[in-house]
Tab-separated table of C-alpha atoms and ligand atoms in Angstrom:
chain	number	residue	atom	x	y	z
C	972	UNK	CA	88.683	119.644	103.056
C	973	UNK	CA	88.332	122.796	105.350
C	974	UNK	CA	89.618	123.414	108.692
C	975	UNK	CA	88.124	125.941	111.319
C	976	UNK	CA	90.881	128.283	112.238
C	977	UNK	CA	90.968	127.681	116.218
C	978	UNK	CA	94.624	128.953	116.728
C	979	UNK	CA	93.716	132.071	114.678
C	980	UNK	CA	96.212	134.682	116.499
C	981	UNK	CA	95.882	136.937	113.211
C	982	UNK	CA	93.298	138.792	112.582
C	983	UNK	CA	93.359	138.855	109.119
C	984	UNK	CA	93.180	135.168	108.817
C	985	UNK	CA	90.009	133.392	106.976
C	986	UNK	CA	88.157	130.963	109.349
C	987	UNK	CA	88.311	128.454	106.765
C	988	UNK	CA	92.317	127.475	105.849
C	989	UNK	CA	93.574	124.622	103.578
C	990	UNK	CA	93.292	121.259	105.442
C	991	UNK	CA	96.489	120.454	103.191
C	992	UNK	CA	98.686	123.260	101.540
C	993	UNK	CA	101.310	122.318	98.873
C	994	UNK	CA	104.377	124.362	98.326
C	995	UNK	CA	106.362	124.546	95.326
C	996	UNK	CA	109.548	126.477	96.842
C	997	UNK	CA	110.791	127.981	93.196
C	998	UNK	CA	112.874	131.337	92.261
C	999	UNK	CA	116.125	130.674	94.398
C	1000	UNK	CA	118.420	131.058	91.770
C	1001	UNK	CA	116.609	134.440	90.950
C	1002	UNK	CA	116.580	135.611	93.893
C	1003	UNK	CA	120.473	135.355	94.116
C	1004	UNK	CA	121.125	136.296	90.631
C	1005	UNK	CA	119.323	139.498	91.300
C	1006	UNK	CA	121.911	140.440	94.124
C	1007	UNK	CA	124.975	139.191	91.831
C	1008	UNK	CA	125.152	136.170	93.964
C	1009	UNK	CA	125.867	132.312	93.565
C	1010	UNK	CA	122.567	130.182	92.695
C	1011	UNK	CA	123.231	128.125	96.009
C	1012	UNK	CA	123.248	131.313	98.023
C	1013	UNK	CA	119.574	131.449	97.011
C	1014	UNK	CA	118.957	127.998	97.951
C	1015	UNK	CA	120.577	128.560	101.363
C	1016	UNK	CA	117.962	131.278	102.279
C	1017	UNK	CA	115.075	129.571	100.621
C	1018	UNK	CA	116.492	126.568	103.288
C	1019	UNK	CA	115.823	129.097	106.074
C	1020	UNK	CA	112.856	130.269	104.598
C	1021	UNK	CA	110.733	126.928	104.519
C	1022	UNK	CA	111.867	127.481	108.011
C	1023	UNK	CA	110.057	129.882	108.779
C	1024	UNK	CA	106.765	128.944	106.813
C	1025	UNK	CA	106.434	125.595	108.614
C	1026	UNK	CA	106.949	127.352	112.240
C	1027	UNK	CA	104.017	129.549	110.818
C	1028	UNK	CA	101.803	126.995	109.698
C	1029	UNK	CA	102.192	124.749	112.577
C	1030	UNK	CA	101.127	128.321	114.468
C	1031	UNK	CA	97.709	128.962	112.482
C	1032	UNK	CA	96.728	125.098	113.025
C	1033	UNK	CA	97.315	123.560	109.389
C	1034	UNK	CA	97.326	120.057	109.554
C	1035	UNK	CA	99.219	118.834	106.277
C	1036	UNK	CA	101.811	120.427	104.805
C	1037	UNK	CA	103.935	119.783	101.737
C	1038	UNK	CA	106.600	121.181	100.158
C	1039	UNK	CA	108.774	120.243	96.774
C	1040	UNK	CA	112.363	120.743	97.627
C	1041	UNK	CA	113.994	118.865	94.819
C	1042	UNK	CA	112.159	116.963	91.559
C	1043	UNK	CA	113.189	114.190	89.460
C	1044	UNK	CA	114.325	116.577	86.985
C	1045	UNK	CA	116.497	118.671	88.875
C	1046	UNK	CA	119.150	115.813	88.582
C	1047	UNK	CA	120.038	118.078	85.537
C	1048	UNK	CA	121.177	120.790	86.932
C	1049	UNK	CA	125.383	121.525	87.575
C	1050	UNK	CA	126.859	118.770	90.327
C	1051	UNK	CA	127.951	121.592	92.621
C	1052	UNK	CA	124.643	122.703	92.824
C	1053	UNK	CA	123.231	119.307	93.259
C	1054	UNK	CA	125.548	119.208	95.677
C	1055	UNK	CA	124.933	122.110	97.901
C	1056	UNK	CA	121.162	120.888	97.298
C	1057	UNK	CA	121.818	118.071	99.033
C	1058	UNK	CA	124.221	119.210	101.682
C	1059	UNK	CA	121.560	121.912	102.859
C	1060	UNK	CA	118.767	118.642	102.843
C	1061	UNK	CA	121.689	116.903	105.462
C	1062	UNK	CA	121.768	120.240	107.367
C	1063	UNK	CA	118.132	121.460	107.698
C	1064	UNK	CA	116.771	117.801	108.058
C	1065	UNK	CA	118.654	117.675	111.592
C	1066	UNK	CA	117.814	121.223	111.821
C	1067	UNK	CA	114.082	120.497	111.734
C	1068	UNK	CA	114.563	117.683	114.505
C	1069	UNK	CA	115.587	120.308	116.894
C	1070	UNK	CA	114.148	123.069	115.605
C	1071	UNK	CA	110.366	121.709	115.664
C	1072	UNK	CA	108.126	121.636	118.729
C	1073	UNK	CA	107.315	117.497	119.046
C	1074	UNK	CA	104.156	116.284	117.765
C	1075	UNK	CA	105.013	117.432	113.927
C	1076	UNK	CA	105.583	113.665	111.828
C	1077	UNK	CA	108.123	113.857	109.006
C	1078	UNK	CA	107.232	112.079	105.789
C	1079	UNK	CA	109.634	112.249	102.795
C	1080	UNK	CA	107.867	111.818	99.276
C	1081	UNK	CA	109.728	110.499	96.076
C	1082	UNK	CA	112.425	107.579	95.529
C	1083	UNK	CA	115.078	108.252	98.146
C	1084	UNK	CA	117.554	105.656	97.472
C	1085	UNK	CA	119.069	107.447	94.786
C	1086	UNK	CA	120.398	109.981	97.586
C	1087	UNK	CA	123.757	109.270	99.301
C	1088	UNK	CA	123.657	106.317	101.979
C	1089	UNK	CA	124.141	109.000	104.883
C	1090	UNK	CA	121.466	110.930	103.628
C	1091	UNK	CA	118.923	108.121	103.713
C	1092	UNK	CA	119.757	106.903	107.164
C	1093	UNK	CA	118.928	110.256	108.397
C	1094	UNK	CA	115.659	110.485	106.534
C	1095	UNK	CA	114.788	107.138	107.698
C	1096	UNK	CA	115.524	108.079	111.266
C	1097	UNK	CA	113.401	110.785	111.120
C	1098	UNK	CA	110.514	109.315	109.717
C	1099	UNK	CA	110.509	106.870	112.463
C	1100	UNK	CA	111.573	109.110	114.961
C	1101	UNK	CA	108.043	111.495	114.359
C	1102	UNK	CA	105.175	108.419	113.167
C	1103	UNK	CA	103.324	109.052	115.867
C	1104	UNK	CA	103.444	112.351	115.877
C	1105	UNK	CA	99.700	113.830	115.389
C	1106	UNK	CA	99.329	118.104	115.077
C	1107	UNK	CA	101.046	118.245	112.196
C	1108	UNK	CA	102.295	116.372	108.972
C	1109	UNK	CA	105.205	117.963	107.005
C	1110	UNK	CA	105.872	116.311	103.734
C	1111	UNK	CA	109.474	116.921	102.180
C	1112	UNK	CA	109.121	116.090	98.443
C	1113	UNK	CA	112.845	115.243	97.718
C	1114	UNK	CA	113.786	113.369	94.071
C	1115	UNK	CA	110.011	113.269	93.653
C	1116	UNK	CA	107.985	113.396	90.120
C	1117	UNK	CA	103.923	112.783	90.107
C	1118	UNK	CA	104.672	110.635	87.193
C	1119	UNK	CA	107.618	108.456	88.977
C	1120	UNK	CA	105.092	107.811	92.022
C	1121	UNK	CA	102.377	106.690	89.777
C	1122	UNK	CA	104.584	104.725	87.533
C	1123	UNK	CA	106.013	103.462	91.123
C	1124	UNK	CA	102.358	102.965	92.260
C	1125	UNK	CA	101.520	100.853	89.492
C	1126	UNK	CA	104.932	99.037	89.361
C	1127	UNK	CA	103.165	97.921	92.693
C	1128	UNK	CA	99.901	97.060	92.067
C	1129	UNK	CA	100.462	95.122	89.446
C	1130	UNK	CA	102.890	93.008	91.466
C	1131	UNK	CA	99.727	92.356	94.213
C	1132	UNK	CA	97.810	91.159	90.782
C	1133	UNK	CA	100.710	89.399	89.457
C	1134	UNK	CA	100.850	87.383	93.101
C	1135	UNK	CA	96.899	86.686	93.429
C	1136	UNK	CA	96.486	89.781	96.417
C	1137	UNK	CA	94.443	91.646	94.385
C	1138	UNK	CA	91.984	91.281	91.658
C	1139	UNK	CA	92.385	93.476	88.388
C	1140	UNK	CA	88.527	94.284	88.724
C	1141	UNK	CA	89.180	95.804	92.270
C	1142	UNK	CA	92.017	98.413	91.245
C	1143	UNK	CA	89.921	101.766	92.024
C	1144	UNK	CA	91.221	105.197	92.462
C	1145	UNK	CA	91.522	104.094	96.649
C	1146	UNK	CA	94.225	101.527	95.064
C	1147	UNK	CA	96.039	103.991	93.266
C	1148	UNK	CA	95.863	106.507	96.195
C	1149	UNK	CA	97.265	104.098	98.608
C	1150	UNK	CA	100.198	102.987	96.765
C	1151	UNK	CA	101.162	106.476	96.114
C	1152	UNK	CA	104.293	108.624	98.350
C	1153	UNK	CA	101.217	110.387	100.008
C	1154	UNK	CA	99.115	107.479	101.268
C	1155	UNK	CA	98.708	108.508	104.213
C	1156	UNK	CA	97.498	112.410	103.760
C	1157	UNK	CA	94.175	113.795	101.993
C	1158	UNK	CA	94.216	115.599	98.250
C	1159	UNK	CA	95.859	118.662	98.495
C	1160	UNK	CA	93.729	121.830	98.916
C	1161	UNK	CA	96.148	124.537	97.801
C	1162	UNK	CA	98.999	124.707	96.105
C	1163	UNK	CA	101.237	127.845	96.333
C	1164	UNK	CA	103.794	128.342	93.551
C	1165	UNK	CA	106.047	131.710	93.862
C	1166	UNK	CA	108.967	133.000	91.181
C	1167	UNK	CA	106.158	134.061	88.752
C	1168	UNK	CA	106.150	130.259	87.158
C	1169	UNK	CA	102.536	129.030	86.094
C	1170	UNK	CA	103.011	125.182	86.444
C	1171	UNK	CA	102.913	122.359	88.260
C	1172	UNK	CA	106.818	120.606	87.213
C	1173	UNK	CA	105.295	117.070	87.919
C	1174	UNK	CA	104.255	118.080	91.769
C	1175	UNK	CA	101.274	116.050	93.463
C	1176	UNK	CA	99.694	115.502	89.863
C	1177	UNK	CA	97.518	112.752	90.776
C	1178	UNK	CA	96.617	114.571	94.438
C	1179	UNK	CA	95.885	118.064	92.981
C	1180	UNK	CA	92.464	117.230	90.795
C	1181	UNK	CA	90.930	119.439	92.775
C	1182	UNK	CA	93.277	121.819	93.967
C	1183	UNK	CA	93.108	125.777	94.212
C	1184	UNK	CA	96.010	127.112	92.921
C	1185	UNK	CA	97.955	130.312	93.776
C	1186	UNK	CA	100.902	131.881	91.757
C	1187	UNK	CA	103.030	134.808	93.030
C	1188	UNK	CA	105.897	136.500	91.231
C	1189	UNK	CA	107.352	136.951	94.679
C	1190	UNK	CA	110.480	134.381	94.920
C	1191	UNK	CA	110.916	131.665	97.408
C	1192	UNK	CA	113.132	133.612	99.707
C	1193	UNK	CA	111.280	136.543	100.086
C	1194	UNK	CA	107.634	134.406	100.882
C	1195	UNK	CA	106.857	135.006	104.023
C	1196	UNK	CA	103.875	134.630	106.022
C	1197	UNK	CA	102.210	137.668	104.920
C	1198	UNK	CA	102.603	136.635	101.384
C	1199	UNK	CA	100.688	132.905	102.791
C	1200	UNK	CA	98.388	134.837	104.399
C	1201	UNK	CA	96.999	136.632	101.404
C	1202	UNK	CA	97.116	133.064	99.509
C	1203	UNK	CA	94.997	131.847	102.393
C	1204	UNK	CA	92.606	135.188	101.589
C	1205	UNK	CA	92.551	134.290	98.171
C	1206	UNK	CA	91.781	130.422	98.874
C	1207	UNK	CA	88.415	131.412	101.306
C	1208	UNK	CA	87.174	133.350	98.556
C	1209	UNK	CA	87.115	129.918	96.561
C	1210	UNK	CA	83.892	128.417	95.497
C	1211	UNK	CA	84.953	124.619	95.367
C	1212	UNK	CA	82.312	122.362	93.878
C	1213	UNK	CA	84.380	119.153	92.939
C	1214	UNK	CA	81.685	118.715	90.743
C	1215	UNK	CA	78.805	119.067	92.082
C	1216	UNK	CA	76.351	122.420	92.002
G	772	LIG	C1	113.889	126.138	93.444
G	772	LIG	O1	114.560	127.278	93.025
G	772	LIG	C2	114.803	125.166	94.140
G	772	LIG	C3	114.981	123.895	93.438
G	772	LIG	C4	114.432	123.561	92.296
G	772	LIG	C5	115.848	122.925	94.073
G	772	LIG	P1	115.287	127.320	91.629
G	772	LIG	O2	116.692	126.884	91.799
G	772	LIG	O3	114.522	126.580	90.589
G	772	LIG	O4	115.247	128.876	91.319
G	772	LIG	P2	115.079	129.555	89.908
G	772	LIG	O5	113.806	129.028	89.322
G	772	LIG	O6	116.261	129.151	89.084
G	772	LIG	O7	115.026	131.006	90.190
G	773	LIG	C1	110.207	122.862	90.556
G	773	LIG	O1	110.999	123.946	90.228
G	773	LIG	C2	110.937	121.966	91.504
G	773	LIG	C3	111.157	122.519	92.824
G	773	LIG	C4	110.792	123.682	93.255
G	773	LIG	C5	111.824	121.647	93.735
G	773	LIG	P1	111.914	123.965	88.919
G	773	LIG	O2	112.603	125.278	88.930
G	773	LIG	O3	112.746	122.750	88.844
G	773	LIG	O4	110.814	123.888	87.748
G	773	LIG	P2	110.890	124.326	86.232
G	773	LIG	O5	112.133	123.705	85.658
G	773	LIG	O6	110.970	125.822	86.202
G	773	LIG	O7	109.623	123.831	85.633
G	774	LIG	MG1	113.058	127.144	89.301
């Protein structure tokens, strides 16, 4: 649940930080409207600015990170802009390959054949190139929904039934968890939404039961790692009882 800080080069920084931290990267569009710019302007520096965050995290030792780039419901937004979307995923996906110390393993969540062939091949490069990667885990949620990945989860499951792997009275929440986009990382600890938005938009619904959650009407752009550092504040002051007393 809890990591000790041991790279802890700030001295403002909790000894206790998120084990996983989820980022919801919203207010792009805002944050070019408000300088009379084009919506994908805002998306190009919110591209720099996870950046920026994941050099910083990998710095103050979290292990699991996670961070919703593009949801199943963003298909409805104008082409172009789905477009430069994209086109900034093609960019900053080689980007992170050179940009990124080694040791940091790539894992994309959500259904990624509906992307564009080149786009996949490069995602599915990457993912092999970094499995064995250990210091860090950087999750890129990209055409991901929490319901899609539990529908997709049970779309599974009941297959293993349907062929005689698995019987219905051993489907337990371990089942679920290990069909699921995340399988291979713990619940989420904290989630961090900027732009002033109070809701999930279908992010890690099945991972965040127990989540802390922080809201900030700071936009994407402009979150930098002071603004994380007074989330991680906030999140030591946390009494988490999943529970119990
Ligand atoms: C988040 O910023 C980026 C994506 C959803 C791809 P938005 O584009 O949602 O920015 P706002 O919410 O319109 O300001
Ligand atoms: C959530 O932001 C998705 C991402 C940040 C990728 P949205 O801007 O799409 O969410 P809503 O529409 O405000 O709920
Ligand atoms: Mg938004």
């Amino acid at each position: 649940m809890a990591i000790f800080n041991k790279k802890n080069n700030s001295e403002e920084l909790p000894t206790v930080l998120p084990n996983h931290i989820g980022f919801i990267m919203d207010g792009n569009g805002r944050w070019a409207k408000k300088r009379g710019l084009p919506r994908t302007f805002g998306h190009t520096e919110g591209a720099k600015n996870f950046r920026k965050i994941v050099r910083y995290c990998k710095d103050i030792g979290i292990k699991y990170i996670s961070f919703y780039a593009f949801s199943t419901e963003n298909w409805k937004r104008p082409k172009d802009e789905v477009s430069a979307i994209m086109n900034l995923f093609r960019e900053y996906i080689v980007d992170v390959r050179n940009y990124l110390s080694e040791n940091t393993k790539m894992v994309f969540l959500g259904d990624i054949s509906a992307l564009d062939e080149d786009l996949q091949k490069k995602i599915i490069d990457l993912e092999n190139d970094t499995k064995d990667y250990t210091e860090m885990t950087l999750m890129m949620a990209v055409n991901y929904g929490g319901r899609d990945e539990i529908a997709n989860a049970t779309r599974q499951i009941a297959q293993k039934v349907k062929d005689g792997e698995l019987d219905i009275n051993d489907i337990s929440e371990d089942t679920v968890n290990n069909f699921l986009y995340t399988r291979e990382a713990p619940d989420v600890d904290l989630i961090i939404r900027p732009s002033g938005e109070l809701r999930l938009s279908n992010f890690l619904i099945w991972q965040s039961a127990y989540a802390e959650f922080y809201f900030t009407d700071v936009l994407w752009p402009d979150f930098t790692p002071k603004e994380l550092d007074k989330a991680l504040i906030d999140f030591s002051k946390r009494g988490r009882r999943f529970g119990g007393v």
